[in-house]
Amino acid sequence: MNLKIREFKQSIANFVNASELPIEVKLLVLTDLARQTEAMANAQIKKEIAERDKKESEVKKDGLHESA
C-alpha cells in the first residue's frame, strides 16, 4: 500500500510540474482539491462512525434480549 501511495503522489507531482500554468494557479487548484478531499474524508469518517455505532447498538440490544 505504501508503494501505491508514493506512486500516486508522484504522479500528481509530475502532472502538476509538467503543466505550464503559473505557480499561483497550481497552488489555488491544489488547495481547492485538498479542501474537497478533506470534506470527502470527513464525510467518510462520519459514515464509518455511524455504522460502528449502529453495530454496537445492535450488539448491546441483542445482549439484553439474550439475558432476559
Coordinates of N, CA and C in Angstrom, one line a residue:
M1 N 0.8 -1.2 0.0 CA 0.0 0.0 0.0 C 0.9 1.3 0.0
N2 N 2.0 1.2 0.7 CA 2.8 2.4 0.8 C 3.4 2.8 -0.6
L3 N 3.7 1.7 -1.4 CA 4.2 2.0 -2.7 C 3.2 2.6 -3.6
K4 N 1.9 2.2 -3.5 CA 0.8 2.8 -4.3 C 0.6 4.2 -3.9
I5 N 0.7 4.5 -2.6 CA 0.6 5.9 -2.1 C 1.7 6.8 -2.7
R6 N 2.9 6.3 -2.6 CA 4.0 7.0 -3.1 C 3.9 7.3 -4.6
E7 N 3.5 6.2 -5.4 CA 3.3 6.4 -6.8 C 2.2 7.3 -7.2
F8 N 1.1 7.3 -6.4 CA 0.0 8.2 -6.6 C 0.5 9.7 -6.4
K9 N 1.2 9.9 -5.3 CA 1.7 11.2 -5.0 C 2.6 11.7 -6.1
Q10 N 3.5 10.8 -6.5 CA 4.5 11.2 -7.5 C 3.8 11.5 -8.9
S11 N 2.8 10.8 -9.2 CA 2.1 11.0 -10.5 C 1.4 12.4 -10.5
I12 N 0.9 12.7 -9.3 CA 0.2 14.1 -9.2 C 1.3 15.1 -9.3
A13 N 2.4 15.0 -8.6 CA 3.5 15.9 -8.7 C 4.0 16.1 -10.1
N14 N 4.2 15.0 -10.8 CA 4.7 15.0 -12.2 C 3.7 15.8 -13.1
F15 N 2.4 15.5 -12.9 CA 1.4 16.2 -13.7 C 1.4 17.7 -13.5
V16 N 1.5 18.1 -12.2 CA 1.4 19.5 -11.8 C 2.7 20.2 -12.3
N17 N 3.8 19.5 -12.2 CA 5.1 20.2 -12.6 C 5.2 20.3 -14.1
A18 N 4.6 19.4 -14.8 CA 4.6 19.4 -16.3 C 3.7 20.5 -16.9
S19 N 2.7 21.0 -16.1 CA 1.8 22.0 -16.5 C 2.5 23.3 -16.7
E20 N 2.1 24.0 -17.7 CA 2.7 25.4 -18.0 C 1.9 26.5 -17.3
L21 N 0.9 26.1 -16.4 CA 0.2 27.1 -15.7 C 1.1 27.8 -14.7
P22 N 0.7 29.1 -14.4 CA 1.5 29.8 -13.4 C 1.4 29.1 -12.0
I23 N 2.5 29.2 -11.3 CA 2.6 28.5 -10.0 C 1.4 28.9 -9.0
E24 N 0.9 30.1 -9.1 CA -0.2 30.6 -8.3 C -1.5 29.8 -8.6
V25 N -1.7 29.6 -9.9 CA -2.8 28.8 -10.4 C -2.7 27.4 -9.9
K26 N -1.6 26.8 -10.0 CA -1.4 25.5 -9.5 C -1.7 25.4 -8.0
L27 N -1.2 26.4 -7.2 CA -1.5 26.4 -5.8 C -2.9 26.5 -5.5
L28 N -3.6 27.4 -6.2 CA -5.1 27.5 -6.0 C -5.8 26.3 -6.3
V29 N -5.5 25.6 -7.4 CA -6.2 24.4 -7.7 C -5.9 23.3 -6.7
L30 N -4.6 23.1 -6.3 CA -4.3 22.1 -5.3 C -4.9 22.4 -4.0
T31 N -5.0 23.6 -3.6 CA -5.6 24.0 -2.3 C -7.1 23.6 -2.4
D32 N -7.7 23.9 -3.5 CA -9.2 23.6 -3.6 C -9.4 22.1 -3.6
L33 N -8.5 21.4 -4.3 CA -8.6 19.9 -4.3 C -8.4 19.3 -2.9
A34 N -7.5 19.9 -2.1 CA -7.2 19.5 -0.8 C -8.5 19.7 0.1
R35 N -9.1 20.8 -0.1 CA -10.3 21.1 0.7 C -11.4 20.1 0.3
Q36 N -11.6 19.8 -0.9 CA -12.6 18.9 -1.4 C -12.3 17.5 -0.8
T37 N -11.1 17.1 -0.9 CA -10.7 15.8 -0.4 C -10.9 15.7 1.1
E38 N -10.6 16.7 1.8 CA -10.8 16.7 3.3 C -12.3 16.6 3.6
A39 N -13.1 17.3 2.9 CA -14.5 17.2 3.1 C -15.0 15.8 2.8
M40 N -14.5 15.2 1.8 CA -14.9 13.8 1.5 C -14.4 12.8 2.5
A41 N -13.2 13.0 3.0 CA -12.7 12.2 4.1 C -13.5 12.4 5.4
N42 N -13.9 13.6 5.7 CA -14.7 13.8 6.9 C -16.1 13.2 6.8
A43 N -16.7 13.2 5.6 CA -18.0 12.6 5.4 C -17.8 11.1 5.5
Q44 N -16.7 10.5 5.0 CA -16.5 9.1 5.1 C -16.3 8.6 6.6
I45 N -15.6 9.4 7.3 CA -15.4 9.1 8.7 C -16.7 9.2 9.5
K46 N -17.6 10.2 9.2 CA -18.9 10.3 9.8 C -19.7 9.0 9.5
K47 N -19.6 8.6 8.3 CA -20.4 7.4 7.8 C -19.9 6.2 8.6
E48 N -18.6 6.0 8.7 CA -18.0 4.9 9.4 C -18.3 4.9 10.9
I49 N -18.4 6.1 11.5 CA -18.7 6.2 12.9 C -20.2 5.8 13.1
A50 N -21.1 6.2 12.2 CA -22.5 5.9 12.3 C -22.7 4.4 12.1
E51 N -21.9 3.8 11.2 CA -22.0 2.3 11.0 C -21.6 1.6 12.2
R52 N -20.4 2.0 12.8 CA -19.9 1.4 14.0 C -20.9 1.5 15.2
D53 N -21.4 2.7 15.4 CA -22.4 2.9 16.5 C -23.6 2.1 16.3
K54 N -24.1 1.9 15.1 CA -25.2 1.1 14.8 C -25.0 -0.4 15.2
K55 N -23.8 -0.9 14.7 CA -23.4 -2.2 15.1 C -23.3 -2.4 16.6
E56 N -22.7 -1.5 17.3 CA -22.5 -1.6 18.7 C -23.9 -1.6 19.4
S57 N -24.8 -0.8 18.9 CA -26.1 -0.7 19.5 C -26.9 -2.0 19.3
E58 N -26.7 -2.6 18.1 CA -27.4 -3.9 17.8 C -26.8 -5.0 18.7
V59 N -25.5 -5.0 18.9 CA -24.9 -6.0 19.8 C -25.4 -5.8 21.2
K60 N -25.5 -4.6 21.7 CA -26.0 -4.3 23.1 C -27.4 -4.8 23.2
K61 N -28.2 -4.5 22.1 CA -29.6 -4.8 22.1 C -29.8 -6.3 22.1
D62 N -29.0 -7.0 21.3 CA -29.0 -8.5 21.3 C -28.6 -9.1 22.6
G63 N -27.6 -8.5 23.3 CA -27.2 -8.9 24.6 C -28.2 -8.8 25.6
L64 N -29.0 -7.7 25.6 CA -30.1 -7.5 26.5 C -31.2 -8.5 26.3
H65 N -31.5 -8.9 25.1 CA -32.5 -9.8 24.8 C -32.2 -11.2 25.2
E66 N -30.9 -11.6 25.1 CA -30.4 -12.9 25.5 C -30.5 -13.1 27.0
S67 N -30.2 -12.1 27.8 CA -30.1 -12.2 29.2 C -31.5 -12.1 29.9
A68 N -32.5 -11.7 29.1 CA -33.9 -11.6 29.7 C -34.6 -12.9 29.7

